[in-house]
PDB file of C-alpha atoms in Angstrom:
ATOM      1  CA  MET A   1      97.330 197.802  66.712  1.00 64.00           C
ATOM      2  CA  ILE A   2      98.715 199.084  69.997  1.00 74.00           C
ATOM      3  CA  SER A   3     100.904 202.183  69.916  1.00 86.00           C
ATOM      4  CA  ARG A   4     104.538 202.063  70.974  1.00 89.00           C
ATOM      5  CA  ALA A   5     103.809 204.499  73.832  1.00 88.00           C
ATOM      6  CA  ASP A   6     100.981 202.270  75.132  1.00 88.00           C
ATOM      7  CA  GLN A   7     103.238 199.208  74.899  1.00 91.00           C
ATOM      8  CA  LEU A   8     105.968 200.956  76.887  1.00 93.00           C
ATOM      9  CA  ALA A   9     103.453 202.178  79.476  1.00 93.00           C
ATOM     10  CA  PHE A  10     102.004 198.683  79.899  1.00 94.00           C
ATOM     11  CA  ASP A  11     105.481 197.128  80.173  1.00 94.00           C
ATOM     12  CA  ALA A  12     106.421 199.657  82.872  1.00 95.00           C
ATOM     13  CA  PHE A  13     103.168 198.919  84.726  1.00 95.00           C
ATOM     14  CA  VAL A  14     103.903 195.174  84.666  1.00 95.00           C
ATOM     15  CA  ARG A  15     107.443 195.690  85.983  1.00 95.00           C
ATOM     16  CA  GLU A  16     106.203 197.933  88.798  1.00 95.00           C
ATOM     17  CA  THR A  17     103.241 195.855  89.973  1.00 94.00           C
ATOM     18  CA  SER A  18     103.726 192.194  89.109  1.00 94.00           C
ATOM     19  CA  ASP A  19     105.433 191.311  92.418  1.00 94.00           C
ATOM     20  CA  ARG A  20     102.665 192.945  94.427  1.00 93.00           C
ATOM     21  CA  LEU A  21      99.989 191.310  92.294  1.00 95.00           C
ATOM     22  CA  LEU A  22     101.655 187.918  92.743  1.00 94.00           C
ATOM     23  CA  ARG A  23     101.726 188.344  96.517  1.00 93.00           C
ATOM     24  CA  THR A  24      98.062 189.323  96.538  1.00 92.00           C
ATOM     25  CA  ALA A  25      97.138 186.375  94.328  1.00 92.00           C
ATOM     26  CA  TYR A  26      99.136 183.987  96.521  1.00 92.00           C
ATOM     27  CA  LEU A  27      97.373 185.211  99.641  1.00 89.00           C
ATOM     28  CA  LEU A  28      94.016 184.830  97.909  1.00 88.00           C
ATOM     29  CA  THR A  29      94.707 181.326  96.583  1.00 86.00           C
ATOM     30  CA  GLY A  30      97.267 179.862  98.967  1.00 84.00           C
ATOM     31  CA  ASP A  31      99.114 178.282  96.043  1.00 86.00           C
ATOM     32  CA  ARG A  32     101.993 179.839  94.112  1.00 91.00           C
ATOM     33  CA  GLY A  33     101.221 178.072  90.836  1.00 91.00           C
ATOM     34  CA  HIS A  34      97.585 179.167  90.849  1.00 91.00           C
ATOM     35  CA  ALA A  35      98.660 182.657  91.899  1.00 93.00           C
ATOM     36  CA  GLU A  36     101.027 182.934  88.933  1.00 95.00           C
ATOM     37  CA  ASP A  37      98.248 181.784  86.592  1.00 94.00           C
ATOM     38  CA  LEU A  38      95.829 184.364  88.010  1.00 94.00           C
ATOM     39  CA  VAL A  39      98.367 187.179  87.642  1.00 95.00           C
ATOM     40  CA  GLN A  40      99.134 186.225  84.039  1.00 95.00           C
ATOM     41  CA  THR A  41      95.441 186.116  83.183  1.00 95.00           C
ATOM     42  CA  ALA A  42      94.759 189.414  84.973  1.00 95.00           C
ATOM     43  CA  LEU A  43      97.616 191.121  83.130  1.00 95.00           C
ATOM     44  CA  LEU A  44      96.438 189.699  79.814  1.00 94.00           C
ATOM     45  CA  ARG A  45      92.923 191.029  80.411  1.00 94.00           C
ATOM     46  CA  THR A  46      94.334 194.397  81.458  1.00 95.00           C
ATOM     47  CA  ALA A  47      96.452 194.537  78.290  1.00 93.00           C
ATOM     48  CA  ARG A  48      93.376 193.823  76.166  1.00 93.00           C
ATOM     49  CA  ARG A  49      91.572 196.753  77.798  1.00 92.00           C
ATOM     50  CA  TRP A  50      94.599 199.007  78.149  1.00 92.00           C
ATOM     51  CA  SER A  51      92.819 201.969  76.538  1.00 89.00           C
ATOM     52  CA  THR A  52      90.356 201.865  79.455  1.00 89.00           C
ATOM     53  CA  ALA A  53      92.740 200.690  82.185  1.00 90.00           C
ATOM     54  CA  ARG A  54      95.712 202.965  81.490  1.00 89.00           C
ATOM     55  CA  GLN A  55      94.236 205.917  83.437  1.00 92.00           C
ATOM     56  CA  ASP A  56      94.494 203.919  86.692  1.00 92.00           C
ATOM     57  CA  PRO A  57      95.741 200.403  85.886  1.00 94.00           C
ATOM     58  CA  ALA A  58      96.523 199.128  89.414  1.00 93.00           C
ATOM     59  CA  PRO A  59      92.930 199.168  90.735  1.00 93.00           C
ATOM     60  CA  TYR A  60      91.655 197.860  87.399  1.00 94.00           C
ATOM     61  CA  THR A  61      94.045 194.913  87.443  1.00 95.00           C
ATOM     62  CA  ARG A  62      93.443 194.245  91.142  1.00 93.00           C
ATOM     63  CA  ARG A  63      89.699 194.072  90.467  1.00 92.00           C
ATOM     64  CA  VAL A  64      90.309 191.601  87.612  1.00 94.00           C
ATOM     65  CA  LEU A  65      92.555 189.549  89.910  1.00 94.00           C
ATOM     66  CA  VAL A  66      89.948 189.424  92.685  1.00 91.00           C
ATOM     67  CA  ASN A  67      87.240 188.442  90.207  1.00 90.00           C
ATOM     68  CA  LEU A  68      89.437 185.648  88.854  1.00 92.00           C
ATOM     69  CA  ALA A  69      90.074 184.434  92.411  1.00 88.00           C
ATOM     70  CA  LYS A  70      86.324 184.463  93.113  1.00 86.00           C
ATOM     71  CA  ASP A  71      85.720 182.424  89.961  1.00 84.00           C
ATOM     72  CA  ARG A  72      88.362 179.936  91.121  1.00 78.00           C
ATOM     73  CA  TRP A  73      86.730 179.657  94.560  1.00 72.00           C
ATOM     74  CA  ARG A  74      83.368 178.943  92.941  1.00 71.00           C
ATOM     75  CA  ASP A  75      84.932 176.264  90.741  1.00 67.00           C
ATOM     76  CA  LEU A  76      86.659 174.679  93.733  1.00 65.00           C
ATOM     77  CA  ARG A  77      83.384 174.528  95.675  1.00 63.00           C
ATOM     78  CA  ARG A  78      81.812 172.556  92.853  1.00 63.00           C
ATOM     79  CA  ARG A  79      84.614 169.986  92.789  1.00 59.00           C
ATOM     80  CA  PRO A  80      84.883 167.036  95.128  1.00 62.00           C
ATOM     81  CA  GLY A  81      87.410 167.610  97.916  1.00 58.00           C
ATOM     82  CA  GLU A  82      90.970 166.389  97.732  1.00 53.00           C
ATOM     83  CA  ALA A  83      92.802 164.709 100.590  1.00 53.00           C
ATOM     84  CA  PRO A  84      95.953 166.546 101.677  1.00 53.00           C
ATOM     85  CA  LEU A  85      99.271 164.890 100.973  1.00 45.00           C
ATOM     86  CA  GLU A  86     100.585 163.329 104.173  1.00 50.00           C
ATOM     87  CA  MET A  87     104.282 163.624 104.910  1.00 43.00           C
ATOM     88  CA  ASP A  88     106.045 161.239 107.262  1.00 44.00           C
ATOM     89  CA  VAL A  89     109.132 163.392 107.692  1.00 42.00           C
ATOM     90  CA  ALA A  90     109.044 166.099 110.336  1.00 43.00           C
ATOM     91  CA  VAL A  91     110.579 169.306 109.043  1.00 41.00           C
ATOM     92  CA  PRO A  92     112.132 171.549 111.687  1.00 46.00           C
ATOM     93  CA  VAL A  93     111.175 175.193 111.275  1.00 47.00           C
ATOM     94  CA  THR A  94     112.091 178.383 113.053  1.00 52.00           C
ATOM     95  CA  ASP A  95     109.505 180.243 115.098  1.00 55.00           C
ATOM     96  CA  GLY A  96     109.003 182.925 112.433  1.00 58.00           C
ATOM     97  CA  VAL A  97     108.350 180.375 109.717  1.00 58.00           C
ATOM     98  CA  ALA A  98     106.073 178.372 112.021  1.00 59.00           C
ATOM     99  CA  ASP A  99     104.115 181.527 112.885  1.00 74.00           C
ATOM    100  CA  ARG A 100     103.732 182.461 109.215  1.00 74.00           C
ATOM    101  CA  ASP A 101     102.690 178.916 108.345  1.00 78.00           C
ATOM    102  CA  GLN A 102     100.142 178.892 111.164  1.00 81.00           C
ATOM    103  CA  LEU A 103      98.753 182.245 110.012  1.00 80.00           C
ATOM    104  CA  LEU A 104      98.459 181.077 106.396  1.00 80.00           C
ATOM    105  CA  ARG A 105      96.714 177.861 107.472  1.00 82.00           C
ATOM    106  CA  ALA A 106      94.279 179.850 109.605  1.00 83.00           C
ATOM    107  CA  ALA A 107      93.643 182.312 106.769  1.00 83.00           C
ATOM    108  CA  ARG A 108      92.902 179.458 104.359  1.00 81.00           C
ATOM    109  CA  GLN A 109      90.143 178.316 106.718  1.00 84.00           C
ATOM    110  CA  LEU A 110      88.351 181.657 106.406  1.00 87.00           C
ATOM    111  CA  PRO A 111      85.433 182.005 104.031  1.00 86.00           C
ATOM    112  CA  THR A 112      86.601 183.402 100.714  1.00 83.00           C
ATOM    113  CA  GLY A 113      85.026 186.826 101.151  1.00 87.00           C
ATOM    114  CA  GLN A 114      86.646 187.323 104.544  1.00 90.00           C
ATOM    115  CA  ARG A 115      90.021 186.176 103.232  1.00 89.00           C
ATOM    116  CA  ALA A 116      89.781 188.562 100.277  1.00 89.00           C
ATOM    117  CA  VAL A 117      88.934 191.483 102.568  1.00 92.00           C
ATOM    118  CA  LEU A 118      91.927 190.780 104.824  1.00 90.00           C
ATOM    119  CA  VAL A 119      94.322 190.413 101.909  1.00 89.00           C
ATOM    120  CA  LEU A 120      93.223 193.651 100.290  1.00 91.00           C
ATOM    121  CA  ARG A 121      92.978 195.661 103.521  1.00 91.00           C
ATOM    122  CA  TYR A 122      96.100 194.535 105.350  1.00 88.00           C
ATOM    123  CA  PHE A 123      98.488 193.090 102.791  1.00 85.00           C
ATOM    124  CA  ASP A 124      97.671 195.418  99.895  1.00 88.00           C
ATOM    125  CA  ASP A 125      97.055 198.298 102.332  1.00 88.00           C
ATOM    126  CA  LEU A 126      93.840 199.447 100.644  1.00 91.00           C
ATOM    127  CA  SER A 127      91.319 201.702 102.312  1.00 93.00           C
ATOM    128  CA  VAL A 128      87.806 200.492 103.078  1.00 94.00           C
ATOM    129  CA  ALA A 129      86.519 202.334  99.994  1.00 94.00           C
ATOM    130  CA  GLU A 130      89.224 200.892  97.717  1.00 92.00           C
ATOM    131  CA  THR A 131      88.571 197.384  99.051  1.00 92.00           C
ATOM    132  CA  ALA A 132      84.842 197.789  98.474  1.00 92.00           C
ATOM    133  CA  ALA A 133      85.520 198.920  94.911  1.00 90.00           C
ATOM    134  CA  ALA A 134      87.858 195.986  94.266  1.00 88.00           C
ATOM    135  CA  LEU A 135      85.335 193.490  95.612  1.00 89.00           C
ATOM    136  CA  GLY A 136      82.254 195.152  94.174  1.00 89.00           C
ATOM    137  CA  CYS A 137      80.497 195.463  97.539  1.00 91.00           C
ATOM    138  CA  SER A 138      79.552 198.176 100.023  1.00 94.00           C
ATOM    139  CA  GLU A 139      81.912 199.711 102.560  1.00 94.00           C
ATOM    140  CA  GLY A 140      79.718 198.338 105.347  1.00 95.00           C
ATOM    141  CA  THR A 141      80.234 194.823 103.998  1.00 93.00           C
ATOM    142  CA  VAL A 142      83.999 195.360 103.999  1.00 94.00           C
ATOM    143  CA  LYS A 143      83.894 196.538 107.630  1.00 95.00           C
ATOM    144  CA  SER A 144      81.726 193.660 108.839  1.00 94.00           C
ATOM    145  CA  GLN A 145      83.710 191.044 106.900  1.00 93.00           C
ATOM    146  CA  THR A 146      86.948 192.478 108.306  1.00 93.00           C
ATOM    147  CA  ALA A 147      85.647 192.304 111.880  1.00 93.00           C
ATOM    148  CA  ARG A 148      84.406 188.733 111.446  1.00 93.00           C
ATOM    149  CA  ALA A 149      87.627 187.604 109.772  1.00 91.00           C
ATOM    150  CA  LEU A 150      89.810 189.105 112.496  1.00 91.00           C
ATOM    151  CA  ASP A 151      87.669 187.463 115.187  1.00 91.00           C
ATOM    152  CA  ARG A 152      88.010 184.079 113.483  1.00 90.00           C
ATOM    153  CA  LEU A 153      91.759 184.490 113.077  1.00 87.00           C
ATOM    154  CA  ARG A 154      92.152 185.479 116.725  1.00 87.00           C
ATOM    155  CA  SER A 155      90.226 182.443 117.871  1.00 87.00           C
ATOM    156  CA  ALA A 156      92.234 180.167 115.570  1.00 83.00           C
ATOM    157  CA  LEU A 157      95.616 181.601 116.572  1.00 82.00           C
ATOM    158  CA  VAL A 158      95.228 182.397 120.277  1.00 77.00           C
ATOM    159  CA  PRO A 159      94.538 179.464 122.583  1.00 66.00           C
ATOM    160  CA  THR A 160      91.446 180.001 124.693  1.00 49.00           C
ATOM    161  CA  THR A 161      91.779 180.319 128.440  1.00 47.00           C
ATOM    162  CA  ALA A 162      89.877 177.047 128.878  1.00 49.00           C
ATOM    163  CA  THR A 163      92.323 175.204 126.622  1.00 51.00           C
ATOM    164  CA  THR A 164      95.247 176.811 128.433  1.00 51.00           C
ATOM    165  CA  ARG A 165      93.807 175.716 131.797  1.00 52.00           C
ATOM    166  CA  GLU A 166      93.232 172.171 130.548  1.00 59.00           C
ATOM    167  CA  ASN A 167      96.827 171.943 129.342  1.00 57.00           C
ATOM    168  CA  ALA A 168      98.110 173.289 132.669  1.00 54.00           C
ATOM    169  CA  ASP A 169      95.991 170.725 134.556  1.00 56.00           C
ATOM    170  CA  ALA A 170      97.310 167.913 132.374  1.00 58.00           C
ATOM    171  CA  ASP A 171     100.899 169.058 132.964  1.00 56.00           C
ATOM    172  CA  ARG A 172     100.400 168.944 136.756  1.00 55.00           C
ATOM    173  CA  ARG A 173      99.222 165.325 136.671  1.00 56.00           C
TER     174      ARG A 173
END
């Protein structure tokens, strides 16, 4: 039986952190429905271990969330691939939305470990040590994965000078 004080503390924790956890889960999964499922499961597991987690529940729950996302990635790797749904209708978007969409598409192409490091470091604003703790790896791994992920994002988002020159040559013809 959980005490009334523990129930109130857990409820307050959920109100304070669920939006942030949902954003983190969305960035890890790229799908709102899966993100909501991960957050619900992470909160349920945190509630079950509230006597342990209540001292510092945010890192505890974040670690559960990351572990659930890793489990999902492993399951997805074992499944056969799915073809993306093709849409015939062009949807006009503003530059900000297009930029965000391009960034999310590029981030989804990153290996799962690199994506997790970027989400925790830059969107959740965790330190290297906190990210390492959440992922269960060394600080050196966090630093190297961050550097590799940023390099891959830069190359995916910034056209190379060769591509820019080729486009300029094609425009002149």
